[in-house]
Coordinates of C-alpha atoms in Angstrom, one line a residue:
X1 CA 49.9 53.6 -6.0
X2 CA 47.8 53.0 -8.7
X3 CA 45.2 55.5 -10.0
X4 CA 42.1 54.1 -11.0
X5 CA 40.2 55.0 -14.4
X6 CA 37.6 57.6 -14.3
X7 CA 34.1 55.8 -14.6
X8 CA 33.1 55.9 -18.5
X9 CA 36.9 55.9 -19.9
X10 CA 36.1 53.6 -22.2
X11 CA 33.7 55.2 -24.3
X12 CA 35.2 58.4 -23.5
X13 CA 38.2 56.6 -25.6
X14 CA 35.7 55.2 -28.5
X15 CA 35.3 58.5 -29.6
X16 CA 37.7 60.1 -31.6
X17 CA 37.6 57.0 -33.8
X18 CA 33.8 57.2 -34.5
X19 CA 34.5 61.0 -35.6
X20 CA 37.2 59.8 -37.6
X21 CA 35.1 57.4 -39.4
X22 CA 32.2 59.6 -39.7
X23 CA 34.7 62.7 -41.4
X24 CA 35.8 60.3 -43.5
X25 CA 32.7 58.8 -44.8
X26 CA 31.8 62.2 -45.7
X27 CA 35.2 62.9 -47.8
X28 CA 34.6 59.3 -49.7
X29 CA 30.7 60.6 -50.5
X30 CA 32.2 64.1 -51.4
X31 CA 34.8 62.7 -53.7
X32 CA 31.6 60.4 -55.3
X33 CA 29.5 63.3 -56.0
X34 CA 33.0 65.4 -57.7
X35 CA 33.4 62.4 -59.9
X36 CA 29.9 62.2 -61.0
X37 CA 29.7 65.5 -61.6
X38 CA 32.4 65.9 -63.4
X39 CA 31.7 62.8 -65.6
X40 CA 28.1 64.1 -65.9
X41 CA 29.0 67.8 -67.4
X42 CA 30.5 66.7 -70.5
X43 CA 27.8 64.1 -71.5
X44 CA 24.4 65.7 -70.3
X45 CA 21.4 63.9 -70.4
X46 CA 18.8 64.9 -72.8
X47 CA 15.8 64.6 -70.4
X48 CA 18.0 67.3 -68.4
X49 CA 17.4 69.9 -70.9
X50 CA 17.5 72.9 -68.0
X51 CA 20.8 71.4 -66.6
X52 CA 22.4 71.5 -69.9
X53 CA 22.0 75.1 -70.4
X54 CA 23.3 76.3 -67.1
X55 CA 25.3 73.0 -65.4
X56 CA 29.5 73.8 -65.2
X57 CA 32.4 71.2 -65.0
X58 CA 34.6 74.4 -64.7
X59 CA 35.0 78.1 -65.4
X60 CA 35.6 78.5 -69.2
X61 CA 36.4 81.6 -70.4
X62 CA 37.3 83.3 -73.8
X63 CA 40.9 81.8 -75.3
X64 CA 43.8 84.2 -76.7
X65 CA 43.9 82.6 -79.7
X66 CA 41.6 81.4 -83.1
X67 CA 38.5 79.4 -82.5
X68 CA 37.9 77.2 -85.4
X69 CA 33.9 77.1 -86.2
X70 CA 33.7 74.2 -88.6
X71 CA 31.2 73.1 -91.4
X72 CA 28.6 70.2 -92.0
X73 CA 28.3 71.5 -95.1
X74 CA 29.6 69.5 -98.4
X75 CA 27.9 71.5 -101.2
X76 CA 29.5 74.7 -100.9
X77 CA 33.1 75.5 -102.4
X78 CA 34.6 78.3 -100.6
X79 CA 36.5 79.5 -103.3
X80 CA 33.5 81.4 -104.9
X81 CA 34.2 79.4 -108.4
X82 CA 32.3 76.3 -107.8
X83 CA 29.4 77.2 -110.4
X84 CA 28.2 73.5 -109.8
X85 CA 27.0 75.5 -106.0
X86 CA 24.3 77.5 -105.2
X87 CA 23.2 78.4 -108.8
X88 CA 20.9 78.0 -111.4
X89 CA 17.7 78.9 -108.9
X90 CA 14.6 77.3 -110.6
X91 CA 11.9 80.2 -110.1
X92 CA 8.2 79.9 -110.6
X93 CA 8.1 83.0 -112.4
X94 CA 11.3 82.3 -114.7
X95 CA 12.8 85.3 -112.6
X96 CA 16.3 85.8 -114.7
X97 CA 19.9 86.9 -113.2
X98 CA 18.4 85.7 -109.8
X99 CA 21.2 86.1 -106.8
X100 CA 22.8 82.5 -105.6
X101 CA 24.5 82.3 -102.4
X102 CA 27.3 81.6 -100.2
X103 CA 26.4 80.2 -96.8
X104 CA 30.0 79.6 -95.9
X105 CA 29.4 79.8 -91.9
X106 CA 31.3 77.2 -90.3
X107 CA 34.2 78.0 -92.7
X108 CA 35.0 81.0 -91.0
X109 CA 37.3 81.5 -88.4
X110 CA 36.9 83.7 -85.7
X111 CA 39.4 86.1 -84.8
X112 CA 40.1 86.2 -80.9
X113 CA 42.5 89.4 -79.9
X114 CA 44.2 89.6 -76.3
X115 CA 44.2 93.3 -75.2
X116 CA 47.2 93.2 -74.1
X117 CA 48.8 92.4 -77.5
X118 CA 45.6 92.6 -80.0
X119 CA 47.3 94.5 -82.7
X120 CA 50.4 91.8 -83.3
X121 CA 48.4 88.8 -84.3
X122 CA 49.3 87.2 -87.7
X123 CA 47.1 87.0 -90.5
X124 CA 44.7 84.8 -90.8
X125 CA 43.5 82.4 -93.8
X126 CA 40.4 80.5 -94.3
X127 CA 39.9 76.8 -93.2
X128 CA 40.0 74.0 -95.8
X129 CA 36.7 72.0 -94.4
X130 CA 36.0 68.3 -94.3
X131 CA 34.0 66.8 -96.8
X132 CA 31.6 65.0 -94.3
X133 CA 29.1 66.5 -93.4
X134 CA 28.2 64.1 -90.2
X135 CA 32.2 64.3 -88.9
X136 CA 32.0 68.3 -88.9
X137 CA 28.5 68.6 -87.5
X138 CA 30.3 66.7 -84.5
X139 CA 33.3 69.1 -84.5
X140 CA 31.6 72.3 -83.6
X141 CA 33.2 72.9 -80.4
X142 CA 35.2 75.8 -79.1
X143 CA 39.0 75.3 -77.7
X144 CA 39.3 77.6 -74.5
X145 CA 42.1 78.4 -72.6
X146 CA 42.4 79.5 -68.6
X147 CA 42.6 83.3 -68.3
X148 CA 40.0 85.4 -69.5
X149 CA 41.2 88.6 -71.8
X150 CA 40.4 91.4 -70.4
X151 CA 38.7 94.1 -73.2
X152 CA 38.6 97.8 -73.3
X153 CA 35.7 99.8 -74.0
X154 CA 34.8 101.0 -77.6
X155 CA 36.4 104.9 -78.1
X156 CA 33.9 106.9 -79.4
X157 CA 34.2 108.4 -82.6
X158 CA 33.7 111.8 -83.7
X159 CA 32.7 112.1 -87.1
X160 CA 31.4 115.1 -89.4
X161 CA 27.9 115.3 -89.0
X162 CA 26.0 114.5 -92.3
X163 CA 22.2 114.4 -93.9
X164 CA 19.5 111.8 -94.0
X165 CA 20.6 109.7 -97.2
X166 CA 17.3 107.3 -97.4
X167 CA 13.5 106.9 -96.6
X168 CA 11.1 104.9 -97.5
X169 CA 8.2 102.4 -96.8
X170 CA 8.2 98.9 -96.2
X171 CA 5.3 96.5 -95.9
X172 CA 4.1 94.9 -92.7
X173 CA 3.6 91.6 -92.6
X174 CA 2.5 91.2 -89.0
X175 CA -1.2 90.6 -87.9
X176 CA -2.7 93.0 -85.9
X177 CA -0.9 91.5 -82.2
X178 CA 2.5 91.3 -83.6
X179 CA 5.0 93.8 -82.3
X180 CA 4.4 96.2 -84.4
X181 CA 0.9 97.3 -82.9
X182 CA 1.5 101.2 -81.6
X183 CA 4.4 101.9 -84.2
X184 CA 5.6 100.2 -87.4
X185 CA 9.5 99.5 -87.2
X186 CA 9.9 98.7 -90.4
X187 CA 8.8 101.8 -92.0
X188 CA 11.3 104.9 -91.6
X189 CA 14.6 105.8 -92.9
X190 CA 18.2 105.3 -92.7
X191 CA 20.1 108.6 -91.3
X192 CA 23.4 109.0 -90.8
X193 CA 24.4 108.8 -86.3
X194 CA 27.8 110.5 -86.2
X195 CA 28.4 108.7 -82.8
X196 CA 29.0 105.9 -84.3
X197 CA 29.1 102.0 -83.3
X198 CA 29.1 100.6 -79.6
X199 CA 31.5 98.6 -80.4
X200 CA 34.9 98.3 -82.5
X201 CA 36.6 95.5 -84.1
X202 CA 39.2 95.7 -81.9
X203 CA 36.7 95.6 -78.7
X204 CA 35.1 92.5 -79.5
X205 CA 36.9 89.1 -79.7
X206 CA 34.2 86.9 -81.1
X207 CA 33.8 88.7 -84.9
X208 CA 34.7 85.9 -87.8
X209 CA 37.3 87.2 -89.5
X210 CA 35.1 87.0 -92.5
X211 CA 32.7 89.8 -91.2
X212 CA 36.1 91.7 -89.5
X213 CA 35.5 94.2 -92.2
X214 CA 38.2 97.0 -90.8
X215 CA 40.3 94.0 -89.9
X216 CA 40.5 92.9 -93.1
X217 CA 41.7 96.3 -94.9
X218 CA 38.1 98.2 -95.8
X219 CA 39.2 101.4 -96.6
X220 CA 35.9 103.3 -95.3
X221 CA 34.2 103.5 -92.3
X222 CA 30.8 105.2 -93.1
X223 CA 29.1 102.2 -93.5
X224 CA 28.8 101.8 -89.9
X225 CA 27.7 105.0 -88.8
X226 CA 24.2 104.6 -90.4
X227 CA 21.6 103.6 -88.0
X228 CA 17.5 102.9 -88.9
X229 CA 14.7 105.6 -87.5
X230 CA 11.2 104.1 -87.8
X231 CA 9.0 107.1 -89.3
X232 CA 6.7 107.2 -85.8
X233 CA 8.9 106.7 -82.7
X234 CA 12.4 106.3 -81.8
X235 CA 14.4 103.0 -82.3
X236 CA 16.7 103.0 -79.4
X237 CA 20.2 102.6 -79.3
X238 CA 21.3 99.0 -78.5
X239 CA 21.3 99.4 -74.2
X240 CA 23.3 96.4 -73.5
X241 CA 21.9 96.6 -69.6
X242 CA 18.8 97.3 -70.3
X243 CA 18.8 93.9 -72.6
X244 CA 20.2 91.8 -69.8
X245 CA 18.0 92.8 -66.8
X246 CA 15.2 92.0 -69.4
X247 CA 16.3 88.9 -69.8
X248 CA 17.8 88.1 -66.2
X249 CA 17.7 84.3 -65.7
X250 CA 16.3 83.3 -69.1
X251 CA 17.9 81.8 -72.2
X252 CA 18.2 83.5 -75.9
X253 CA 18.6 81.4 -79.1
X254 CA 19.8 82.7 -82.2
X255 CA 18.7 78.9 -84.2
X256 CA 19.7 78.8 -88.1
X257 CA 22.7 79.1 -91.1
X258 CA 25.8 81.5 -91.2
X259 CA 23.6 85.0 -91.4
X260 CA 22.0 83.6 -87.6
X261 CA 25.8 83.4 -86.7
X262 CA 26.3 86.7 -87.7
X263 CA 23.8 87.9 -85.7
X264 CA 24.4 86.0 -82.7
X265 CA 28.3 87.6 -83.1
X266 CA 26.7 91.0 -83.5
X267 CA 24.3 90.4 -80.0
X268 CA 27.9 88.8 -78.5
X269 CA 29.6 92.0 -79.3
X270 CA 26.8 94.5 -78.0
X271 CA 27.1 93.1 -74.6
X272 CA 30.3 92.4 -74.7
X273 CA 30.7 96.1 -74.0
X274 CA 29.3 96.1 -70.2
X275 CA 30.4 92.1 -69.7
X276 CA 32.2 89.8 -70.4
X277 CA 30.8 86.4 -70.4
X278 CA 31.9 82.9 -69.9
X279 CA 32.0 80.8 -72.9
X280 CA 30.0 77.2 -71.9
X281 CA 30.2 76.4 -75.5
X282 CA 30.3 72.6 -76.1
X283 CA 30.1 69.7 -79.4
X284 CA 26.6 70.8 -79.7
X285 CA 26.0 74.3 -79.5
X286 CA 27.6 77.6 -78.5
X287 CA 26.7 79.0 -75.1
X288 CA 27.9 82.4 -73.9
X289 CA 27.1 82.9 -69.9
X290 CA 26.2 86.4 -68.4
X291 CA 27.1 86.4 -65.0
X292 CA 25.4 89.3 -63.3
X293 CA 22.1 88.0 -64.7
X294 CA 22.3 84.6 -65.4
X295 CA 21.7 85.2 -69.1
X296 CA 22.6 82.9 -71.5
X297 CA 22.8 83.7 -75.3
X298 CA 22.9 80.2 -77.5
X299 CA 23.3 79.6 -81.4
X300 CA 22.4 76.3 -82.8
X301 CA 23.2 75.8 -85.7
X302 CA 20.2 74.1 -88.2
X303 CA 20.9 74.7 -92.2
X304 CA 17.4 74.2 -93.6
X305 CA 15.7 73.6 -90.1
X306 CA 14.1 70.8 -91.4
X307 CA 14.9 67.1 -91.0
X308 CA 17.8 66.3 -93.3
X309 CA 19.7 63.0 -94.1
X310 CA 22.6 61.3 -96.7
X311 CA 21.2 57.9 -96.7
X312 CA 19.8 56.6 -99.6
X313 CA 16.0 57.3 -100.5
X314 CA 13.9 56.1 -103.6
X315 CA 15.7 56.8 -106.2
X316 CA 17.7 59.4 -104.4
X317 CA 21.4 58.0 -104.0
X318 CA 23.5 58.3 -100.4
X319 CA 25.1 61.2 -100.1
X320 CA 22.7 63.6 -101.6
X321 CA 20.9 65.6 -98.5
X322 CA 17.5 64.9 -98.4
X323 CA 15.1 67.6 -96.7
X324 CA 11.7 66.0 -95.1
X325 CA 10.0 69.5 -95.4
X326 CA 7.0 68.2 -93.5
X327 CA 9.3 67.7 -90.3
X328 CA 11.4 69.8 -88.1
X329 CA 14.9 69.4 -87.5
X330 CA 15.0 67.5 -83.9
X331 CA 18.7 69.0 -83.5
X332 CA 17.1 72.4 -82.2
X333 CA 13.4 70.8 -81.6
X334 CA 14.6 69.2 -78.3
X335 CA 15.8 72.1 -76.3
X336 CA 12.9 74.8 -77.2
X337 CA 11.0 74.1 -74.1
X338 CA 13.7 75.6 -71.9
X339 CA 14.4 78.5 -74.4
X340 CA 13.0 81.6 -73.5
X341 CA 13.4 83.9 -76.8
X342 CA 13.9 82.4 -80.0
X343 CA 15.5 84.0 -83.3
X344 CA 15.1 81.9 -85.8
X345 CA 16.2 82.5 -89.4
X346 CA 17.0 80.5 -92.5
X347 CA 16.3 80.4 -96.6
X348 CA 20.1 80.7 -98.3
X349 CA 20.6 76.8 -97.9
X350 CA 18.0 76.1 -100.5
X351 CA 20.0 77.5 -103.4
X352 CA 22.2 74.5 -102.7
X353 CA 21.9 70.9 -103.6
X354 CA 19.3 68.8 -102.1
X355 CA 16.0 66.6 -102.5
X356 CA 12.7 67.7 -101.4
X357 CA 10.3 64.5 -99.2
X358 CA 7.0 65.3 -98.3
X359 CA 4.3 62.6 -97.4
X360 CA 7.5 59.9 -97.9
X361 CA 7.8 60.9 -101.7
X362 CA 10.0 62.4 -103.4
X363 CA 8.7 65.7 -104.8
X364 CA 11.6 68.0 -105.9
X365 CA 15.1 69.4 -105.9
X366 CA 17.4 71.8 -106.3
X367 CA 20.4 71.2 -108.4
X368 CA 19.8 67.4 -108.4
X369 CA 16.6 65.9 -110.8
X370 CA 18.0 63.0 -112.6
X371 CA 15.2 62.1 -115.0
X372 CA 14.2 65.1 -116.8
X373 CA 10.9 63.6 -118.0
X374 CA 9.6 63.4 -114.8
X375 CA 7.8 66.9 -114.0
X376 CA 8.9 68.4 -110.5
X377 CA 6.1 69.3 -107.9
X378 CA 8.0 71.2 -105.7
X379 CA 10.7 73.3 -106.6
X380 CA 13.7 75.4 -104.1
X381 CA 11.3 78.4 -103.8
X382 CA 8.1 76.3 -102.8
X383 CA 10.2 73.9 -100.3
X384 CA 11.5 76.8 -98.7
X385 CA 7.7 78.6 -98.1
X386 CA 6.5 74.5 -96.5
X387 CA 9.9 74.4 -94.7
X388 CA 9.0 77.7 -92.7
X389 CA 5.5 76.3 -91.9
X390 CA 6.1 73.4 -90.7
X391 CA 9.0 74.6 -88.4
X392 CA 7.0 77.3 -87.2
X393 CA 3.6 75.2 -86.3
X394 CA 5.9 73.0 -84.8
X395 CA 7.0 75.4 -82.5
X396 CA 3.7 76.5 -82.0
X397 CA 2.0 73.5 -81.2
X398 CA 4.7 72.0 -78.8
X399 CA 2.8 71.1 -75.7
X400 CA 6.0 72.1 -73.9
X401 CA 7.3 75.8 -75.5
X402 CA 5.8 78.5 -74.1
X403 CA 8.6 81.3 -75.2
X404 CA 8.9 83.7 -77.5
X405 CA 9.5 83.1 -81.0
X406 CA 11.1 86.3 -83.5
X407 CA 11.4 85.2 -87.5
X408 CA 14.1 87.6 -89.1
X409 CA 12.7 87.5 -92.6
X410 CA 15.7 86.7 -95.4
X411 CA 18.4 88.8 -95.6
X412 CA 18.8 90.5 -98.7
X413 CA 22.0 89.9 -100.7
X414 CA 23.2 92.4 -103.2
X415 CA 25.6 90.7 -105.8
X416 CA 25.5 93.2 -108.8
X417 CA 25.7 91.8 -112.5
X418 CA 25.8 88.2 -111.8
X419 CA 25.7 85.5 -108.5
X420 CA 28.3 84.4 -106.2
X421 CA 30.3 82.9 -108.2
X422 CA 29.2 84.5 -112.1
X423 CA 30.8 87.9 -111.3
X424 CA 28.2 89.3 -108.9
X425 CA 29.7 92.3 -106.8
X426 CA 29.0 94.8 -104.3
X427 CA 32.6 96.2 -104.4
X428 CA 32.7 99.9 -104.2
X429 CA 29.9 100.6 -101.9
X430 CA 29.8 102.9 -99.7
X431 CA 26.8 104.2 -97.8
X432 CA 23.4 103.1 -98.1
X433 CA 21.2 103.3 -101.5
X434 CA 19.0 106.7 -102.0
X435 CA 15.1 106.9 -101.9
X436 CA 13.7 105.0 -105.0
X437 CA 17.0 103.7 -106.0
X438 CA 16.1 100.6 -104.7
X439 CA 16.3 97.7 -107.5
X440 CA 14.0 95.2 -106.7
X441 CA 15.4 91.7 -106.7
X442 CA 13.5 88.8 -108.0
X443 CA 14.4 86.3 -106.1
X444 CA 14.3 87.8 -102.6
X445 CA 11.0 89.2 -103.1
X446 CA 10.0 85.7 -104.1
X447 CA 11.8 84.3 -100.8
X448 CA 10.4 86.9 -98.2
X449 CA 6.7 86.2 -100.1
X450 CA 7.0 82.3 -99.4
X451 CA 8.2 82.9 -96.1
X452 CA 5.7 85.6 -94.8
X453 CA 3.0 82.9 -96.3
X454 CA 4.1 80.1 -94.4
X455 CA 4.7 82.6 -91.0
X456 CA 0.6 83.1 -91.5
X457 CA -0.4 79.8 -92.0
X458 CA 1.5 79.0 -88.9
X459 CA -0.2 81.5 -87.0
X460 CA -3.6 80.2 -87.5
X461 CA -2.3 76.9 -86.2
X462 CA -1.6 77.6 -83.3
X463 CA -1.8 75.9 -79.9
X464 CA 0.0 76.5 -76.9
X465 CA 0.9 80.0 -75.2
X466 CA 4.1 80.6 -76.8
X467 CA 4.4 84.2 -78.6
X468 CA 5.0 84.2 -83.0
X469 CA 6.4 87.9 -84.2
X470 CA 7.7 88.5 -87.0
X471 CA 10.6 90.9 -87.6
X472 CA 10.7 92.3 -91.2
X473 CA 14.0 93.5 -91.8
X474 CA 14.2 92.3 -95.8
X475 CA 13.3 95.3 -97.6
X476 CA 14.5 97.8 -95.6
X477 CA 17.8 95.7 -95.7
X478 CA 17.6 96.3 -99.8
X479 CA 18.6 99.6 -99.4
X480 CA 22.3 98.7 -97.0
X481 CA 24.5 97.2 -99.9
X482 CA 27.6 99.2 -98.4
X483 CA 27.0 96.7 -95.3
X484 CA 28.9 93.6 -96.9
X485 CA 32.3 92.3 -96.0
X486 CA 32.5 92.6 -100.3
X487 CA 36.5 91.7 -101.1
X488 CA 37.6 92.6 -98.0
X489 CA 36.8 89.1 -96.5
X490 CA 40.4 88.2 -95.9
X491 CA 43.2 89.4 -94.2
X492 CA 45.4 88.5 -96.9
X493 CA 48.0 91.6 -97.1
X494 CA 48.0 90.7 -101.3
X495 CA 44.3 90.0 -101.6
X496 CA 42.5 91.6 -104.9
X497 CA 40.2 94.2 -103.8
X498 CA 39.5 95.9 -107.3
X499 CA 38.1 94.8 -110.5
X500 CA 40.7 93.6 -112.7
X501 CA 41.8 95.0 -116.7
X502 CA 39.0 93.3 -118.1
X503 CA 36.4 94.5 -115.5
X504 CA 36.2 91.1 -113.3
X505 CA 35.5 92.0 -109.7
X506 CA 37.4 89.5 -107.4
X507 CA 36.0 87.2 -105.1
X508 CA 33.8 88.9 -102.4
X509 CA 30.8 88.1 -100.2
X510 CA 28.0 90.1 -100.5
X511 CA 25.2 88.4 -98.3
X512 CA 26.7 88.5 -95.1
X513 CA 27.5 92.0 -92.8
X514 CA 30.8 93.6 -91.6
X515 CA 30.8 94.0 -87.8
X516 CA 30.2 96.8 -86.6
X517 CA 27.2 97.7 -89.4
X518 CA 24.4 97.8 -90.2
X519 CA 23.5 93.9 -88.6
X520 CA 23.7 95.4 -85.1
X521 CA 20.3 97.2 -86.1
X522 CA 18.8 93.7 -86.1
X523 CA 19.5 93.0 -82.3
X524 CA 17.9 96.8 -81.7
X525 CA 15.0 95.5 -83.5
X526 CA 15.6 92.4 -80.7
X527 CA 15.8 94.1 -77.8
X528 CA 12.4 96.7 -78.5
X529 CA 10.5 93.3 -79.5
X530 CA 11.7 91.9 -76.2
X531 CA 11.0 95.2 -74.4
X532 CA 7.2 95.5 -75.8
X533 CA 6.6 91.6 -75.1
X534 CA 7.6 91.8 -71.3
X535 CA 7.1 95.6 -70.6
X536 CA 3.9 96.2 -72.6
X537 CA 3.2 98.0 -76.0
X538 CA 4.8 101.1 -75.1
X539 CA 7.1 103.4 -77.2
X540 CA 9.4 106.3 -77.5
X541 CA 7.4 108.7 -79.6
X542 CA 9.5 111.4 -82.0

């Protein structure tokens, strides 16, 4: 006996096979949209600007081992004996014994300890860099590895209680809305806080090893005690949560040469101490991403922050950089709209070789003028004070930037008895200079002048509703010379830290800071700008 089909078997039958084909046009579409993300991470688009912050082909997280931060420079020798570099400073005012510099930034590696095993690393030595400029602007990436390194938190330190050892007054170059309406910051003192750093170098992976001060043998340790008391209120101690749940979900740029870098470690290292973040670094730029908050702390790197080329000019041969002063550098120019803070520093890359355009003509340069009988019209000094305006009425006349802009005025360097590379020196020192021992120096004050000048001819361009403040740190920066890596740049076991027989100091760096010190006051000086911009001009009174 046969038993008939139910009524309807035949689609009953049909389908399984049409949810078949409909799971599996869904695993095809989801294997498309994998493979064009991942082909899209690596290569954002520019018009994406938003995505390129915050997109991820995969958790990256901090390596065990050295990150290589290379150069585009091809000036500088790194040797500090290259006299041909970063001298002979031309000076309006025939200023003598004027400080050169060394912006060796992308020539410094940066040490990365595992906790596990921090203390057995080898030494480290500095990087030979590429002579071309355009292959190592493409190299600066950061090699990551799976596992993240897990850091402890910075011991605290007790230390013998000691005296105020400096105050004084600095000028205030703000106008009237800046952030220092309700209390100056700049004016106060230095006293000694025997609590000491909120950080170690042994807490915090991403120091170069140039700035790794105690890494690198320094004897001392007072240096980094010293913290900065404004004479009317309170300048708080750096609250790393504080700083992220004021900047939940926006973007912070530290834009500029090797001294931004430092500072950008120094922000790294303070918030390190309550997170660690994800490094989204990539070719372009550095990117550090804060979890909890969805901050993200950046550092483009811009030497001059102008527009700068090799190619051949007038009479200006190829390979000379040339510096259109009246234009911004487009590297950093395209991603300010979806930047929410902005620190933005520069000024040591014009004591280095280089020809100055404005209005399509040649008009100066430093360390390069081949026919002496034609008079220069703009000299290093001058291009620097045009350089800051026009980057900074770029920025505020973007129809697209609406952030908030901080200029760091020049850091001071303190190379004594000569430059860089003549014999200057800050070996020796120890804690910060006394009240009215402060020796004036020609050539910053002359740098901080031309820059505070073109910060106020900025100003009164302005045009959209971003936010200009200017954060004076130079002069009261005079008075740290103990805060410099000095000899102890190295981790060289046989490296010469003393002066030699006949008095010759040895090779040191005395422009930038050793980390912890006295740089970490500049992100304090960060985070109570920040705090009075999106809080309100309130402050901790004495």
């Amino acid at each position: 006996m046969t038993l008939a089909s139910p009524r309807g078997s035949a689609k009953t039958a049909a389908i399984p096979w049409s949810l078949t084909s409909v799971a599996a046009s869904v695993l095809i579409l989801a294997m498309f949209l994998i493979l064009a993300s991942w082909l899209l991470v690596p290569y954002p688009i520019g018009s994406a600007v938003r995505g390129y912050f915050y997109v991820v082909d995969r958790k990256i997280v901090l390596p065990a081992y050295t990150i290589i931060d290379q150069s585009d420079d091809k000036n500088v020798d790194y040797s500090y004996n290259n006299s041909l570099s970063g001298s002979n400073l031309e000076l309006p005012t025939k200023i003598s014994n004027c400080s050169s510099v060394v912006d060796d930034d992308e020539n410094a590696r940066v040490s990365v300890r595992s906790s596990v095993d921090k203390d057995s690393l080898p030494s480290e030595s500095n990087v030979e860099l590429s002579s071309s400029g355009k292959d190592s602007a493409e190299s600066k990436n950061s090699e990551m590895l799976e596992k993240p390194v897990e850091l402890p938190k910075p011991p605290s330190r007790a230390t013998e209680n000691k005296a105020d050892n400096s105050s004084f007054a600095s000028t205030n170059a703000s106008d009237s809305h800046s952030v220092d309406s309700g209390c100056d910051l700049y004016n106060g003192k230095w006293f000694y806080d025997p609590q000491g750093p909120s950080y170690t170098n042994n807490s915090c992976p991403v120091i170069t090893q140039m700035q790794n001060c105690q890494g690198n043998g320094r004897p001392d340790k007072e240096y980094e005690n010293w913290r900065w008391k404004p004479s009317e209120c309170d300048l708080p101690r750096f609250d790393a949560k504080k700083f992220l749940e004021l900047m939940r979900g926006k973007t912070l740029a530290f834009i500029g040469d090797s001294v931004a870098r430092n500072q950008m470690e120094s922000m790294l290292c303070l918030l390190w101490q309550v997170e660690v973040p994800e490094n989204r670094g990539n070719r372009r730029m550095q990117r550090w991403y804060f979890k909890s908050t969805s901050v993200m702390i950046v550092r483009i790197w811009s030497s001059w922050l102008v527009q700068e080329t090799t190619e051949i000019f007038d009479f200006a041969p190829e390979g000379v950089t040339k510096l259109h002063l009246d234009a911004p550098d487009d590297k950093f120019m395209e991603f300010i709209p979806k930047i929410d803070v902005i620190v933005i520093s520069s000024g040591h890359w014009f004591a280095k070789q280089s020809v100055y355009i404005l209005n399509n003509e040649i008009v100066g340069g430093q360390l390069w003028w081949p026919d002496q009988s034609r008079p220069m019209k703009v000299n290093n000094v001058e291009a620097f004070g045009i350089s800051v305006e026009t980057v900074l009425s770029s920025m505020l006349t973007h129809p697209n930037y609406t952030g908030l802009t901080i200029v760091r005025t020049y850091s001071p360097d303190h190379y004594e008895g000569g430059a860089w590379n003549t014999g200057g020196s800050c070996t020796g020192k120890e804690k910060p200079l006394a009240p009215g021992k402060l020796v004036d120096n020609g050539f910053t004050n002359i740098m901080h002048e031309k820059q505070v000048s073109g910060f106020e001819r900025a100003v009164k361009k302005a045009s959209n509703k971003s936010k200009l403040r200017l954060m004076d740190i130079t002069r009261i920066f005079g008075y740290r010379h103990d805060g410099h890596p000095g000899p102890y740049r190295s981790p060289d076991p046989n490296k010469i830290t003393k002066r030699g027989p006949d008095g010759k100091p040895p090779p040191q760096d005395c422009l930038h800071w050793c980390m912890p010190g006295p740089i970490d006051t500049w992100n304090e000086l960060v985070l109570e700008t920040i705090r009075r911009e999106f809080e309100g001009h309130q402050y901790s009174t004495s």
